[in-house]
Coordinates of C-alpha atoms in Angstrom, one line a residue:
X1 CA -17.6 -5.5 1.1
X2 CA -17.7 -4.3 4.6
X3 CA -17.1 -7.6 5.8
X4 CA -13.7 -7.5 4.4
X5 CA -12.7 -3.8 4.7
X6 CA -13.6 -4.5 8.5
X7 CA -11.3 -7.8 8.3
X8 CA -8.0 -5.8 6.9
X9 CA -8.1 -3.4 9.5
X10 CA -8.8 -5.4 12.2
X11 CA -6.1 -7.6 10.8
X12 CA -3.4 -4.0 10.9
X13 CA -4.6 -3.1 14.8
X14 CA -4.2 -6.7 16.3
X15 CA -0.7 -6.5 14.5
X16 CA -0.2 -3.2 16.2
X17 CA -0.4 -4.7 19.6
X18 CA 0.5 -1.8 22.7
X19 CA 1.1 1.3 20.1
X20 CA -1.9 3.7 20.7
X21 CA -0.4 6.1 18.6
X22 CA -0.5 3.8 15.3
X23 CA -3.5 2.1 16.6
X24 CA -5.3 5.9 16.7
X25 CA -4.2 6.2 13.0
X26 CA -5.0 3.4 11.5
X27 CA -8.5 3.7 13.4
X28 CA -9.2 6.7 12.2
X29 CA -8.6 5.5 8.3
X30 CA -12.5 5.2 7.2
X31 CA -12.5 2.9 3.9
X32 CA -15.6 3.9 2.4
X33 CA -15.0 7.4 2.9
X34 CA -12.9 9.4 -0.3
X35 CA -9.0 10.0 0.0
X36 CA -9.4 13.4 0.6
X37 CA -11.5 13.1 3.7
X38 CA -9.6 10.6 5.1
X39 CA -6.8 13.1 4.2
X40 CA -8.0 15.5 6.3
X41 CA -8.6 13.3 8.7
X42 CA -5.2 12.5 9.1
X43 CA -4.0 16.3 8.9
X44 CA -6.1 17.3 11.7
X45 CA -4.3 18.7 14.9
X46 CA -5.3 15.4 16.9
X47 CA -2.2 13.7 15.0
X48 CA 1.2 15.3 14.9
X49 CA 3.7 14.4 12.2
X50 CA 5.5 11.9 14.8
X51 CA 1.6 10.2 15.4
X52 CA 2.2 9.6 11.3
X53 CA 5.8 8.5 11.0
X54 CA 5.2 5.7 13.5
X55 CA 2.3 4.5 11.9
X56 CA 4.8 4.7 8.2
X57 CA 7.3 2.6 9.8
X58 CA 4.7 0.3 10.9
X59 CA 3.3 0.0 7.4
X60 CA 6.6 -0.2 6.2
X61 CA 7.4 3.2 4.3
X62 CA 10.3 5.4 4.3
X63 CA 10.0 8.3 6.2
X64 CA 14.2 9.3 6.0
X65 CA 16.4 9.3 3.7
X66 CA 20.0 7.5 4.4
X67 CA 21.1 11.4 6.0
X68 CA 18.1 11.2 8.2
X69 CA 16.5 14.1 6.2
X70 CA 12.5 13.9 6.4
X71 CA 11.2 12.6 3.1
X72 CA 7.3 14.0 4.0
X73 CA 5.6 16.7 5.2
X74 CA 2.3 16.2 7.4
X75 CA 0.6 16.6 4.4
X76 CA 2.4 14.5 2.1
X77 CA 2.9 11.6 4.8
X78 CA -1.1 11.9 5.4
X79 CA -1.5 11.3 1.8
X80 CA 1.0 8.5 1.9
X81 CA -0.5 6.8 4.8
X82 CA -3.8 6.8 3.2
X83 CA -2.8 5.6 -0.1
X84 CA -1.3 2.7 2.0
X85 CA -4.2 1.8 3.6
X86 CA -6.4 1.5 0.4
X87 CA -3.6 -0.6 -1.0
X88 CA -4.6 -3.0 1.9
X89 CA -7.8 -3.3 0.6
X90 CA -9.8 -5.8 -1.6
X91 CA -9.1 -5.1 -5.1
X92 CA -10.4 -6.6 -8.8
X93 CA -8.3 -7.8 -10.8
X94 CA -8.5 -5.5 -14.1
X95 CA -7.2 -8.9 -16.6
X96 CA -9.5 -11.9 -14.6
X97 CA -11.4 -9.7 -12.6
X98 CA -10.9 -11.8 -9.6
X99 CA -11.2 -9.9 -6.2
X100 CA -8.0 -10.1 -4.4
X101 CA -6.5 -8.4 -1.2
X102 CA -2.4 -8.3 -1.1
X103 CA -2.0 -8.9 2.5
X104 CA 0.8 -6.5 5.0
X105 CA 4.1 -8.4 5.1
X106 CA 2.7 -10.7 2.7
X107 CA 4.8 -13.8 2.9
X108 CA 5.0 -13.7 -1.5
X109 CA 5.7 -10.0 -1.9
X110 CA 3.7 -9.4 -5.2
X111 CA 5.5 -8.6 -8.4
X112 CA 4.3 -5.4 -9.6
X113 CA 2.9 -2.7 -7.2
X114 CA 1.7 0.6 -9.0
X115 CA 3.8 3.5 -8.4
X116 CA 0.3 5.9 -8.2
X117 CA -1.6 3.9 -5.8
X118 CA 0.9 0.9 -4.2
X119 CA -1.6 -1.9 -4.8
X120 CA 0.4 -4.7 -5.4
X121 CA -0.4 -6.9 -8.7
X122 CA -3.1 -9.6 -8.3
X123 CA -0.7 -13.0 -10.0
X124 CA -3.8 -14.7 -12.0
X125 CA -2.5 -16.3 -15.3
X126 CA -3.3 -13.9 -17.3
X127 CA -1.0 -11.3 -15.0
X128 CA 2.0 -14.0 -15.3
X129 CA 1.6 -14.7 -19.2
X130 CA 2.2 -10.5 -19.7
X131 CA 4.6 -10.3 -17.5
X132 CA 6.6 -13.2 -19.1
X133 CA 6.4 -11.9 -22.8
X134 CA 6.9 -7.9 -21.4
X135 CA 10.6 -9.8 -20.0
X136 CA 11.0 -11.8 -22.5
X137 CA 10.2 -8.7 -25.2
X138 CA 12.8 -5.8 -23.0
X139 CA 15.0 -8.7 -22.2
X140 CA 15.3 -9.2 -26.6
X141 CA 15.7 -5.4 -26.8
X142 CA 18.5 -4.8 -24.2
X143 CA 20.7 -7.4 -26.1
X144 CA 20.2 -6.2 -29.5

């Protein structure tokens, strides 16, 4: 398991390239440690909430809204961050049981990510057969 946990966040800092401020983040993400630890991690003086923000964009989330208004606080944006970062990480599929990473800027964005935890969801059969009769079955209930 280390193996690949090493892998993804090797694969996030070579991606980084010259940014020591992201690069400091994402180093200091520890996967087998718990969210809160890395949490606090994060909310420690050595980053400041701009230290966070870059590493967002870089990972892709929001960090304003379309008025520029911040969306996070430091504390909020730590949790973010970290939730992101797990989300990065191998996963078992809960239907094949399958383990499965969902790569950063995947080239096939996945079709369910979880609104809790962002994992994106592994597409096995089994994934695309419920997801076809839960359209099918809304898509029958709207045009009723």
């Amino acid at each position: 398991q280390s193996g690949h946990y090493g892998r993804v966040i090797g694969n996030l800092l070579r991606k980084v390239d010259n940014n020591p401020s992201v690069k400091s983040v994402i180093s200091a993400f520890d996967p087998f440690a718990s969210k809160s630890s890395n949490c606090k991690a994060l909310n420690s003086p050595k980053f400041s909430v701009e230290n966070l923000e870059e590493c967002a964009v870089f990972l892709g989330i929001k960090v304003a809204d379309k008025d520029n208004y911040k969306l996070f606080t430091k504390s909020s944006l730590s949790t973010r961050l970290i939730l992101s970062l797990m989300a990065l990480l191998p996963a078992k599929c809960g239907e094949c049981s399958q383990e499965y990473v969902i790569n950063h800027e995947p080239d096939v964005e996945p079709f369910f990510r979880c609104y809790k935890c962002f994992q994106g969801a592994h597409c096995c059969e089994i994934f695309f057969f419920f997801f076809e009769n839960f359209s099918k079955y809304y898509s029958n209930k709207l045009h009723q």
